[in-house]
Structures are given as structure tokens and as C-alpha cells.
PDB file of C-alpha atoms in Angstrom:
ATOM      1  CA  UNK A   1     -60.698  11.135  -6.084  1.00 42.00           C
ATOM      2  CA  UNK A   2     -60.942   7.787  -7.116  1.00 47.00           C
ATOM      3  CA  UNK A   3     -59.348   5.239  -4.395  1.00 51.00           C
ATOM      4  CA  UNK A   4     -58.107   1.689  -5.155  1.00 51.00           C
ATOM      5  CA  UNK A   5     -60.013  -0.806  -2.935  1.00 53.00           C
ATOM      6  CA  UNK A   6     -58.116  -3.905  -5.027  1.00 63.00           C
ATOM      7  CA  UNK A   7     -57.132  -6.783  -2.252  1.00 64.00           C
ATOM      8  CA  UNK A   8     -53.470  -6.072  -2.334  1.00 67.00           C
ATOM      9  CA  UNK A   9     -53.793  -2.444  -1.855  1.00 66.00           C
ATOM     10  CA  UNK A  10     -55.724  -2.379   1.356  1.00 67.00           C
ATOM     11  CA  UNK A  11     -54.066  -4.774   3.032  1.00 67.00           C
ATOM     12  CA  UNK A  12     -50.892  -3.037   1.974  1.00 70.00           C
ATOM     13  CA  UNK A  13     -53.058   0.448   3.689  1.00 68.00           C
ATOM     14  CA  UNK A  14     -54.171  -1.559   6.464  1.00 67.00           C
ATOM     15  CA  UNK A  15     -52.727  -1.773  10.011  1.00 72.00           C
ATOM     16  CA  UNK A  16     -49.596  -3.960  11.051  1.00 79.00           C
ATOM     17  CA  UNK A  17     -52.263  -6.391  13.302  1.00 78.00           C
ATOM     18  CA  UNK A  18     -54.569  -6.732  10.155  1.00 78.00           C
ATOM     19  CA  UNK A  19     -51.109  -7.302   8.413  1.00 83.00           C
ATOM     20  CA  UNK A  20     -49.893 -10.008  10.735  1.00 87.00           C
ATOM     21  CA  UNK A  21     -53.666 -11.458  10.542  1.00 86.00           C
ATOM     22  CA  UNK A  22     -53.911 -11.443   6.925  1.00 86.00           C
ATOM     23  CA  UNK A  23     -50.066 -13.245   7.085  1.00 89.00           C
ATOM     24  CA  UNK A  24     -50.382 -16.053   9.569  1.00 93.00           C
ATOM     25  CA  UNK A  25     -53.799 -16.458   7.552  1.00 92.00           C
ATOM     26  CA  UNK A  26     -52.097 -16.824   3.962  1.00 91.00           C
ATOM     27  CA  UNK A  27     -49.343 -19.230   5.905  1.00 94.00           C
ATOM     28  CA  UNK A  28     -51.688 -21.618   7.633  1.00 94.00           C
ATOM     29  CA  UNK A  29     -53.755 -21.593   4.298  1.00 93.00           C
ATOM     30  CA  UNK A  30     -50.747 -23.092   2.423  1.00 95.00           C
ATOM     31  CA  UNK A  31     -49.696 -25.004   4.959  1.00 95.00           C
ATOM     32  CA  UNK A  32     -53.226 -26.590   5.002  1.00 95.00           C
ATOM     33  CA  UNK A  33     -53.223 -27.365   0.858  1.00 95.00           C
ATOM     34  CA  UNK A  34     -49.971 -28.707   1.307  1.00 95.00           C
ATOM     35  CA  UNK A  35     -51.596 -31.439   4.403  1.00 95.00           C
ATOM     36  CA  UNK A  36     -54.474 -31.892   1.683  1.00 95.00           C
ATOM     37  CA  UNK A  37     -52.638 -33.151  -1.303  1.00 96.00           C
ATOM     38  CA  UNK A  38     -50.336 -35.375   0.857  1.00 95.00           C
ATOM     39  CA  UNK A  39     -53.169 -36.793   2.558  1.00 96.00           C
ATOM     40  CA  UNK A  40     -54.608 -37.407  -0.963  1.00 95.00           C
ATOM     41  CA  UNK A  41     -51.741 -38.728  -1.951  1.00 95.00           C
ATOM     42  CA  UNK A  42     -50.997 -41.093   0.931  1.00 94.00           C
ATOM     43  CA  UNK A  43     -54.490 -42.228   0.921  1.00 95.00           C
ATOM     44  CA  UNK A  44     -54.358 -43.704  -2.523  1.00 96.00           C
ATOM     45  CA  UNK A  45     -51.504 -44.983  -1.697  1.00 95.00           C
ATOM     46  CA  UNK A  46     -53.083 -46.878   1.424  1.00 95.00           C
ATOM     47  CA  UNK A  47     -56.417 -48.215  -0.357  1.00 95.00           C
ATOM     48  CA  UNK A  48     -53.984 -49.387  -3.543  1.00 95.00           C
ATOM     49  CA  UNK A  49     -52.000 -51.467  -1.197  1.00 95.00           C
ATOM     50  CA  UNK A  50     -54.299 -52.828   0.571  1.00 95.00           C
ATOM     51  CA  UNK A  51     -56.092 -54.129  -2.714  1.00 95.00           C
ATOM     52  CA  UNK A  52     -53.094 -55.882  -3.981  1.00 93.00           C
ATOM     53  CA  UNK A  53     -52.650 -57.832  -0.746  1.00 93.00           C
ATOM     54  CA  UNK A  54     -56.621 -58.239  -0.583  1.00 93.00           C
ATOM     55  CA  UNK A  55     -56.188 -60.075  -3.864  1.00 93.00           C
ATOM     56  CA  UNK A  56     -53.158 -61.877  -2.860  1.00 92.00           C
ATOM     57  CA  UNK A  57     -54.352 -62.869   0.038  1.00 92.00           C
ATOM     58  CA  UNK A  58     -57.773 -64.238  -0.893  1.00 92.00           C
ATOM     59  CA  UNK A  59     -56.055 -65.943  -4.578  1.00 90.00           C
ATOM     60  CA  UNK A  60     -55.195 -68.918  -2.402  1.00 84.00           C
ATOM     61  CA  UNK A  61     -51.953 -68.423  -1.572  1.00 84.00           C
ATOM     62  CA  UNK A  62     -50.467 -69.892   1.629  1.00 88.00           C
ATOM     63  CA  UNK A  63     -50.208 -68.219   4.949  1.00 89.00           C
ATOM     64  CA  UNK A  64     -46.582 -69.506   4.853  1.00 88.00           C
ATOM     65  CA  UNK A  65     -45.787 -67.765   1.304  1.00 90.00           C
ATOM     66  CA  UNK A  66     -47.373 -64.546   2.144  1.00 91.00           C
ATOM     67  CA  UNK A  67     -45.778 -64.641   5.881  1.00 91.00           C
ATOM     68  CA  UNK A  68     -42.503 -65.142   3.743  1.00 90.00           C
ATOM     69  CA  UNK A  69     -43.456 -62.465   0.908  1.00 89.00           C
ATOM     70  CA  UNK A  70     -45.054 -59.999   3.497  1.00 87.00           C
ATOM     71  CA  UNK A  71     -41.174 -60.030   5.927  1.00 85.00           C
ATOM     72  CA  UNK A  72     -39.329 -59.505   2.334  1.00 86.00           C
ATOM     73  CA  UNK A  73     -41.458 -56.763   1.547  1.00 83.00           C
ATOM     74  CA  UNK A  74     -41.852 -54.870   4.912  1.00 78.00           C
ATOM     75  CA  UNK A  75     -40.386 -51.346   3.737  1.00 81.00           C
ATOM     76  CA  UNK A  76     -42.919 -51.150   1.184  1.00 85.00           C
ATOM     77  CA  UNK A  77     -46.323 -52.871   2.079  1.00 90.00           C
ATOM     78  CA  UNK A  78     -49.252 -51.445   2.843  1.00 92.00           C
ATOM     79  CA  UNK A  79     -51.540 -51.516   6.266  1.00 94.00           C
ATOM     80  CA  UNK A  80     -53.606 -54.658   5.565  1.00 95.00           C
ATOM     81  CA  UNK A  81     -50.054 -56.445   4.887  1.00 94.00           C
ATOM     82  CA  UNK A  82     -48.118 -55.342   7.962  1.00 94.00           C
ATOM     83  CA  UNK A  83     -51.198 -55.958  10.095  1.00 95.00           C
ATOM     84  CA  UNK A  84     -51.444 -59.758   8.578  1.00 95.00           C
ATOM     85  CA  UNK A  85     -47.850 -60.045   9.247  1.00 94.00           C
ATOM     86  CA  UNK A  86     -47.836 -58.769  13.037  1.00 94.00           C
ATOM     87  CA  UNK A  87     -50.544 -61.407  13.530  1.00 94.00           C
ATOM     88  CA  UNK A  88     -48.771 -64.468  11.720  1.00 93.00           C
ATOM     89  CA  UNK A  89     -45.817 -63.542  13.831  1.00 93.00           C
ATOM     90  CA  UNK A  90     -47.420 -63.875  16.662  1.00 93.00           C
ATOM     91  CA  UNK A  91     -48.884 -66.818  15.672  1.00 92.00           C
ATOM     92  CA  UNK A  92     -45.990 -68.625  15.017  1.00 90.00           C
ATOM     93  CA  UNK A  93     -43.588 -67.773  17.996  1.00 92.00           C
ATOM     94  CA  UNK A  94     -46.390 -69.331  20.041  1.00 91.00           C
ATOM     95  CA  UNK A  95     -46.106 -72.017  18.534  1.00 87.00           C
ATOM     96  CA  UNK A  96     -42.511 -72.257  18.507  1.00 87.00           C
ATOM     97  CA  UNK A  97     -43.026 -72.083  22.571  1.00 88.00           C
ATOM     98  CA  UNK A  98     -44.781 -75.353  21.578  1.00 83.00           C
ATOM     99  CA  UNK A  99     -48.227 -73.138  23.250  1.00 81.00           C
ATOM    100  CA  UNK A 100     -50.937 -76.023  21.633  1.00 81.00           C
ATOM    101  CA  UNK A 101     -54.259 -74.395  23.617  1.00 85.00           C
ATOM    102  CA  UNK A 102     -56.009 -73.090  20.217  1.00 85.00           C
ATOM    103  CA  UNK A 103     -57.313 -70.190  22.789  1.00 88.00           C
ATOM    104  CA  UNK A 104     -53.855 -68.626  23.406  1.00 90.00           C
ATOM    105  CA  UNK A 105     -52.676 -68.944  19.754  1.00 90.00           C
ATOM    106  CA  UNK A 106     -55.794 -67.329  18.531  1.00 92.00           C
ATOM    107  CA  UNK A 107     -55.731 -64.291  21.178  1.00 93.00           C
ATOM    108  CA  UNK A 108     -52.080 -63.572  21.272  1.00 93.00           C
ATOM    109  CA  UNK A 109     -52.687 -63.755  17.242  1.00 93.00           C
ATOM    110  CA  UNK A 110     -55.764 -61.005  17.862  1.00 94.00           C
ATOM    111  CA  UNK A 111     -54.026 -58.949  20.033  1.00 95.00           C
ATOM    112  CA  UNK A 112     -50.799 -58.452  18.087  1.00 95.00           C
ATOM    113  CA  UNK A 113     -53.050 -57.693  15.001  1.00 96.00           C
ATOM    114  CA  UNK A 114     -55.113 -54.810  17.047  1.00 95.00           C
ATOM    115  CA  UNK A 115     -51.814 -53.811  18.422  1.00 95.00           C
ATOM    116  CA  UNK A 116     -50.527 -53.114  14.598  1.00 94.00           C
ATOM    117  CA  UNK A 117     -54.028 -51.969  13.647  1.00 95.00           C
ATOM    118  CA  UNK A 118     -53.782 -48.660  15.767  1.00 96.00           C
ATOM    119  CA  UNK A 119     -50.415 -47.774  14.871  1.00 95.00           C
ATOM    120  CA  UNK A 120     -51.573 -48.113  11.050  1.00 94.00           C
ATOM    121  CA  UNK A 121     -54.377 -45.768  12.053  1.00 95.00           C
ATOM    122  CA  UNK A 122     -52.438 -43.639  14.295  1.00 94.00           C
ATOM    123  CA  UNK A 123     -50.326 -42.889  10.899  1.00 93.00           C
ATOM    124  CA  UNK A 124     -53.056 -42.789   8.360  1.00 93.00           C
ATOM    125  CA  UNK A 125     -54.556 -40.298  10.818  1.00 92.00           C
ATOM    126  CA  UNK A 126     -51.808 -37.679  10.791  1.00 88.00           C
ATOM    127  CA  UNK A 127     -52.049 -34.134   9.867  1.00 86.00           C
ATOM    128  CA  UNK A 128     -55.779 -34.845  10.277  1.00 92.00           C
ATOM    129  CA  UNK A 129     -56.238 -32.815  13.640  1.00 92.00           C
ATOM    130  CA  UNK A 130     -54.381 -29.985  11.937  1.00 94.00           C
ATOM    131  CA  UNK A 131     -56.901 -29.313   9.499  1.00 94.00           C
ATOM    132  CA  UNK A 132     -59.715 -30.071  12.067  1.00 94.00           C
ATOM    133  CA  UNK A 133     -57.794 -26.998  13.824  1.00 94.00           C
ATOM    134  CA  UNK A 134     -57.364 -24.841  11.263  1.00 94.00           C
ATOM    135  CA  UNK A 135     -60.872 -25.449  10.137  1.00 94.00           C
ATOM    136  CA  UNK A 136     -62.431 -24.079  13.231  1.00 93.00           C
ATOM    137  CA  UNK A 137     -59.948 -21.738  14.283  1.00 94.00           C
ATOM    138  CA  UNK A 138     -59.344 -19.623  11.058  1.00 93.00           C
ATOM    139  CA  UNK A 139     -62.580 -17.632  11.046  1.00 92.00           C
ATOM    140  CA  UNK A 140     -62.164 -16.378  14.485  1.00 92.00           C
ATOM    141  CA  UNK A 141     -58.681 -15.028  13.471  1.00 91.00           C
ATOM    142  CA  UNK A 142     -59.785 -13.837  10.646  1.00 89.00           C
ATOM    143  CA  UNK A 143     -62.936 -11.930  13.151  1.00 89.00           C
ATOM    144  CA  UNK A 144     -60.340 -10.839  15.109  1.00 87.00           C
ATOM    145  CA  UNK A 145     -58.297  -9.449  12.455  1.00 84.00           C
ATOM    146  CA  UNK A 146     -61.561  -7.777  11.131  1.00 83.00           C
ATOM    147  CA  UNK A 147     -62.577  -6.324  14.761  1.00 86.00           C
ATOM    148  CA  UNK A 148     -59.185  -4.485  15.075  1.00 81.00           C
ATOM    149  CA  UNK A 149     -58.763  -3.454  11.612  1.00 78.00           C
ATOM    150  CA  UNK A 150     -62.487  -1.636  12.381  1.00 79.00           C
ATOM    151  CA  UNK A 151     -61.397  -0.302  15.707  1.00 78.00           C
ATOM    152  CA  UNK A 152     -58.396   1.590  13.736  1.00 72.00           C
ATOM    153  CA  UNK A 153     -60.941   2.487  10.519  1.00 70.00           C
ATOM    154  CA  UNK A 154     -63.066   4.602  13.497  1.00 71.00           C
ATOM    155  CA  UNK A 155     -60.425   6.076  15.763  1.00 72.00           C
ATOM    156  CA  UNK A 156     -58.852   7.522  12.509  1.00 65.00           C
ATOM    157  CA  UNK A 157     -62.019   9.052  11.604  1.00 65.00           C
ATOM    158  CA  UNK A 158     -62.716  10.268  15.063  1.00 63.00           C
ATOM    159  CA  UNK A 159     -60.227  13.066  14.201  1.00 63.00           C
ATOM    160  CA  UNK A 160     -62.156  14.040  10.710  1.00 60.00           C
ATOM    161  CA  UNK A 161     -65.014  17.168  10.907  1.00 62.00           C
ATOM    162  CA  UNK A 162     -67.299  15.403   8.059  1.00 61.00           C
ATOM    163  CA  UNK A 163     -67.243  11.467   7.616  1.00 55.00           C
ATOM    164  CA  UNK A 164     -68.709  10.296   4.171  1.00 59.00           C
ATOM    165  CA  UNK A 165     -69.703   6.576   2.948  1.00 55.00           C
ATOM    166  CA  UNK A 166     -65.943   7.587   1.014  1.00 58.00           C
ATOM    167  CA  UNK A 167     -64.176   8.009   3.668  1.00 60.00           C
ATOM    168  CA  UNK A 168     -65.173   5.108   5.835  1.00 62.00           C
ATOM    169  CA  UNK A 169     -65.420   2.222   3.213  1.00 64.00           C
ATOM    170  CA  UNK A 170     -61.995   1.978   2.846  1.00 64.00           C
ATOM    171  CA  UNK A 171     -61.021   1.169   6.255  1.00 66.00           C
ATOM    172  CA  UNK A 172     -63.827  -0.905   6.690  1.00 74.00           C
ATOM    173  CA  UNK A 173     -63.407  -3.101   3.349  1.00 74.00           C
ATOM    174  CA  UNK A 174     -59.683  -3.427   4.900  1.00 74.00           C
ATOM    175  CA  UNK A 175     -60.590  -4.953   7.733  1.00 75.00           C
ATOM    176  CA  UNK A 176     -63.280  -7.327   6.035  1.00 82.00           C
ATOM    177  CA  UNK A 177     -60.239  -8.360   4.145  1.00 82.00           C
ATOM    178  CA  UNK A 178     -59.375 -10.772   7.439  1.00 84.00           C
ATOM    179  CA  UNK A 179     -62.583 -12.554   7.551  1.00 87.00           C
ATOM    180  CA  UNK A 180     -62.431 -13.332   3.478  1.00 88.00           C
ATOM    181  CA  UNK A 181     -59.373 -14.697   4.020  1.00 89.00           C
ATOM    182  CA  UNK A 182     -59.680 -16.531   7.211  1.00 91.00           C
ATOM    183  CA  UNK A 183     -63.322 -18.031   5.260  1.00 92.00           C
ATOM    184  CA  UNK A 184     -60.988 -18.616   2.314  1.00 91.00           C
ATOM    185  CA  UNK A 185     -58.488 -20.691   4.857  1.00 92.00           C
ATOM    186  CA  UNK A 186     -60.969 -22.527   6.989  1.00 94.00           C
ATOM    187  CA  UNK A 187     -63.488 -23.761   4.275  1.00 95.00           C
ATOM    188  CA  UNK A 188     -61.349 -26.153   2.101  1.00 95.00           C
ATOM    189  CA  UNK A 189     -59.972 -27.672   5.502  1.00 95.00           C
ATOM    190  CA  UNK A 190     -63.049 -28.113   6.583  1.00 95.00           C
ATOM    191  CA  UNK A 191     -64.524 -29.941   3.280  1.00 96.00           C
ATOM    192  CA  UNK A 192     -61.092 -31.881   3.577  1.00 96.00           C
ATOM    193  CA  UNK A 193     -61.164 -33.183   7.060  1.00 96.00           C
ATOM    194  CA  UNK A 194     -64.656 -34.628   6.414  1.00 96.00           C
ATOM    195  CA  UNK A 195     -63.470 -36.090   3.391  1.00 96.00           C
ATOM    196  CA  UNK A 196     -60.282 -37.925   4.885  1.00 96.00           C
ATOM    197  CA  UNK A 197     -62.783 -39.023   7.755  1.00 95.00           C
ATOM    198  CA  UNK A 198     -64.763 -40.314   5.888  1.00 95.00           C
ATOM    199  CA  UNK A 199     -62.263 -41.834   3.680  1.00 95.00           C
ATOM    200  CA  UNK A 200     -60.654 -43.603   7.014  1.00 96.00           C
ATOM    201  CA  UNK A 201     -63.443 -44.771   8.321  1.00 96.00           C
ATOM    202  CA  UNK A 202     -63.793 -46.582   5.460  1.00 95.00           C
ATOM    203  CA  UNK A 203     -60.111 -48.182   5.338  1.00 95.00           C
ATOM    204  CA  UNK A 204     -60.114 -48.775   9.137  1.00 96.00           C
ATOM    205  CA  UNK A 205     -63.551 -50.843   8.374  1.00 96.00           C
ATOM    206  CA  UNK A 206     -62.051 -52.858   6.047  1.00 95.00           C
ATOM    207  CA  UNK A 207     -58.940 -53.472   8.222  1.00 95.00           C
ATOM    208  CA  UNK A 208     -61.244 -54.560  11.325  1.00 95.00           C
ATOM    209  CA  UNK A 209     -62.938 -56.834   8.967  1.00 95.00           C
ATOM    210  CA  UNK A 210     -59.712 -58.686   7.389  1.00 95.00           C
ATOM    211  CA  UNK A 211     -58.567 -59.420  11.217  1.00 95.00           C
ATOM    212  CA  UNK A 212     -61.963 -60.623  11.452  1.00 94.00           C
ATOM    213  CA  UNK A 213     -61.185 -63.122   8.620  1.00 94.00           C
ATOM    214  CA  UNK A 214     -57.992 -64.190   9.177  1.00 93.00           C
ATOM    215  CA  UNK A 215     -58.665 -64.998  12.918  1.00 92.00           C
ATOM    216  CA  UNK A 216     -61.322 -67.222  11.406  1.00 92.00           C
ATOM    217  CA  UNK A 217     -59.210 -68.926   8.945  1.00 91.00           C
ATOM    218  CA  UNK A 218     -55.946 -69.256  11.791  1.00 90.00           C
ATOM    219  CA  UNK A 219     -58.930 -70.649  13.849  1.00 89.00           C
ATOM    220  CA  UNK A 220     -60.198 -72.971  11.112  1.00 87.00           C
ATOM    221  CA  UNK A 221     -56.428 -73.927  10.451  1.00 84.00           C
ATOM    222  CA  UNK A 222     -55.894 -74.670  14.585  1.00 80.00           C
ATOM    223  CA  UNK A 223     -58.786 -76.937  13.867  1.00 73.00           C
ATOM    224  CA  UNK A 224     -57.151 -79.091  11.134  1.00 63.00           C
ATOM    225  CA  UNK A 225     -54.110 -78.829  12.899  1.00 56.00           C
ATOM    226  CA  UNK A 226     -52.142 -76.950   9.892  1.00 47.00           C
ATOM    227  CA  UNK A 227     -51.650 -73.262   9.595  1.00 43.00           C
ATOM    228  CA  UNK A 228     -50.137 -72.891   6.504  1.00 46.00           C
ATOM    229  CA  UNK A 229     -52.928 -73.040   4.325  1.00 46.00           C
ATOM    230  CA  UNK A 230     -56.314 -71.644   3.756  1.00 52.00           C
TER     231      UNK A 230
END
């Protein structure tokens, strides 16, 4: 008699821990697409921002105007922009304290900046260890899935006079069922997280490298005595 060993039907046949496997697998598996395209998302977002103040910023405007342009637009700029404002902020409430030692300005100028630098990356990093997780973890669930689903298969056919290739493939193709799917789960994370990486190692390079710059303009600008232009 012909059996049905389609994907739906044995893990409909299969037992209620292969079930719950197979479940939590299918669950974390969405949950993991949906972290994918937002991180997609978000990261375009991030490296399109951070152009359009790069180009701003280096088309000779003043520090003054894009101080002034960068507070306005606070709910809606991007990490480069926030990170130049923390550090002109800085900048100029020492100098409101009438602080003149070119030293101080420029530290307390470097420190706010690094200060807003890892809470930009703290954010742009999100959702990143959760794929990192479910990565590593989802093919040992998916094992153990396949382990007890193979346990049951046997101690049902412990009770059988004559065991055939037919009567033990379908238990067994059940339980392999746990591993394809916790494979099917883990994979994409896994191609994702080392994407994003990569992808933020990138942005958090070019991020280092603006403070970089604008602490030597601010300390070209203490130099002239002027910090409103560069």
C-alpha cells in the first residue's frame, strides 16, 4: 500500500515533540526573515543618510548652518548627522563656559562624538545577536527534534514480528523532517548575520573616520580662532 511521505503529512503522523520542534522551528524561521528585511531596510536607510550629510557637510557649508540645520532636523537625520551634532554641542557649551585651552574644547568635542558613536552602533546593531542565535542554535533543535522523532520510529517497531525498509522509512523520513527544517531556519540567518556585519563594519568605519575629520577641522578652526567655518 502506497504511503504518502509528502512534508505535511508526516509531520502531521509524527509525534507531538517532533510537532512542537517542527513549530518553534517554522516560528523562529519567520521571525528571523522578518529581522532580515528590516535590517535591510534600516540599513539603506543608514548608508542613504549618511551620504546626504557626507555631501552636505563636505559642499562647504558652515559648521554654524549645519549645527543649525542638523538641531531642526534631529527626528529624522541619520548617524553621521546626530554624531556631528553631539560633537558641535559640545563644542560650543565649552565655549560658552568661556573654556579657551584648544585641548579641552577638542577632547570634550571627541568624547561627546564617541559617546553618540556607540549609541548609533548600539542601534544599528539590533536584532543582530538574534540571528547570530538562531543561526547556531537551529540545527541542534532541529537534531534534537530528529533524535526523538527516531527514538519513537524504533520503539513503535519494537512491537512489529517483521520490520521492512516500508515500514521503517516513514518514521525515519519524519523525524529527518526536524533537521531540514532547522537547516532551512539556520542557513539564511547565518548568510544574513555575515552580511549585516559586514555591512556595519563598513558604516561604523566611515563614522570613526568623519570624527576623525571633523576633530581636525574644529582643531584647524581653534587655530584660526573661528569655528564656524571650514
Amino acid at each position: 500500500m502506497n504511503q504518502d511521505l509528502s512534508i505535511v503529512s508526516l509531520i502531521l503522523n509524527a509525534s507531538w515533540v517532533v510537532q512542537a520542534v517542527v513549530a518553534l522551528l517554522v516560528g523562529v524561521s519567520i521571525a528571523s526573515w522578518a529581522a532580515i528585511f528590516r535590517k535591510i531596510i534600516a540599513l539603506k536607510k543608514v548608508q542613504k543618510l549618511n551620504d546626504e550629510f557626507d555631501r552636505e557637510f563636505w559642499s562647504g557649508t558652515s559648521l554654524n548652518d549645519l549645527f543649525a540645520g542638523a538641531a531642526q532636523n534631529a527626528k529624522h537625520s541619520g548617524p553621521m548627522e546626530r554624531i556631528f551634532a553631539s560633537g558641535m554641542r559640545e563644542f560650543q557649551k565649552l565655549r560658552e563656559r568661556h573654556i579657551t585651552d584648544p585641548g579641552t574644547l577638542l577632547d570634550g568635542a571627541r568624547r561627546a562624538m564617541r559617546a553618540s558613536y556607540q549609541r548609533e552602533l548600539d542601534a544599528i546593531e539590533a536584532n543582530l545577536s538574534f540571528l547570530a542565535t538562531v543561526g547556531s542554535v537551529s540545527p541542534y533543535v532541529g537534531l534534537f527534534g530528529t533524535v526523538w522523532g527516531i527514538m519513537h520510529a524504533f520503539t513503535g517497531l519494537a512491537a512489529l514480528e517483521q520490520v521492512t525498509l516500508a515500514t521503517v522509512a516513514p518514521g525515519i523520513a519524519e523525524a529527518l523532517v526536524a533537521t531540514a527544517i532547522g537547516l532551512f531556519a539556520a542557513i539564511p540567518a547565518v548568510v544574513a548575520y555575515n552580511r549585516f556585519s559586514h555591512d556595519i563594519d563598513r558604516v561604523a568605519n566611515r563614522l570613526e573616520t568623519f570624527i576623525e575629520e571633523f576633530s581636525n577641522i574644529l582643531q584647524r578652526n581653534l587655530g584660526a580662532q573661528s569655528p564656524s567655518g571650514h
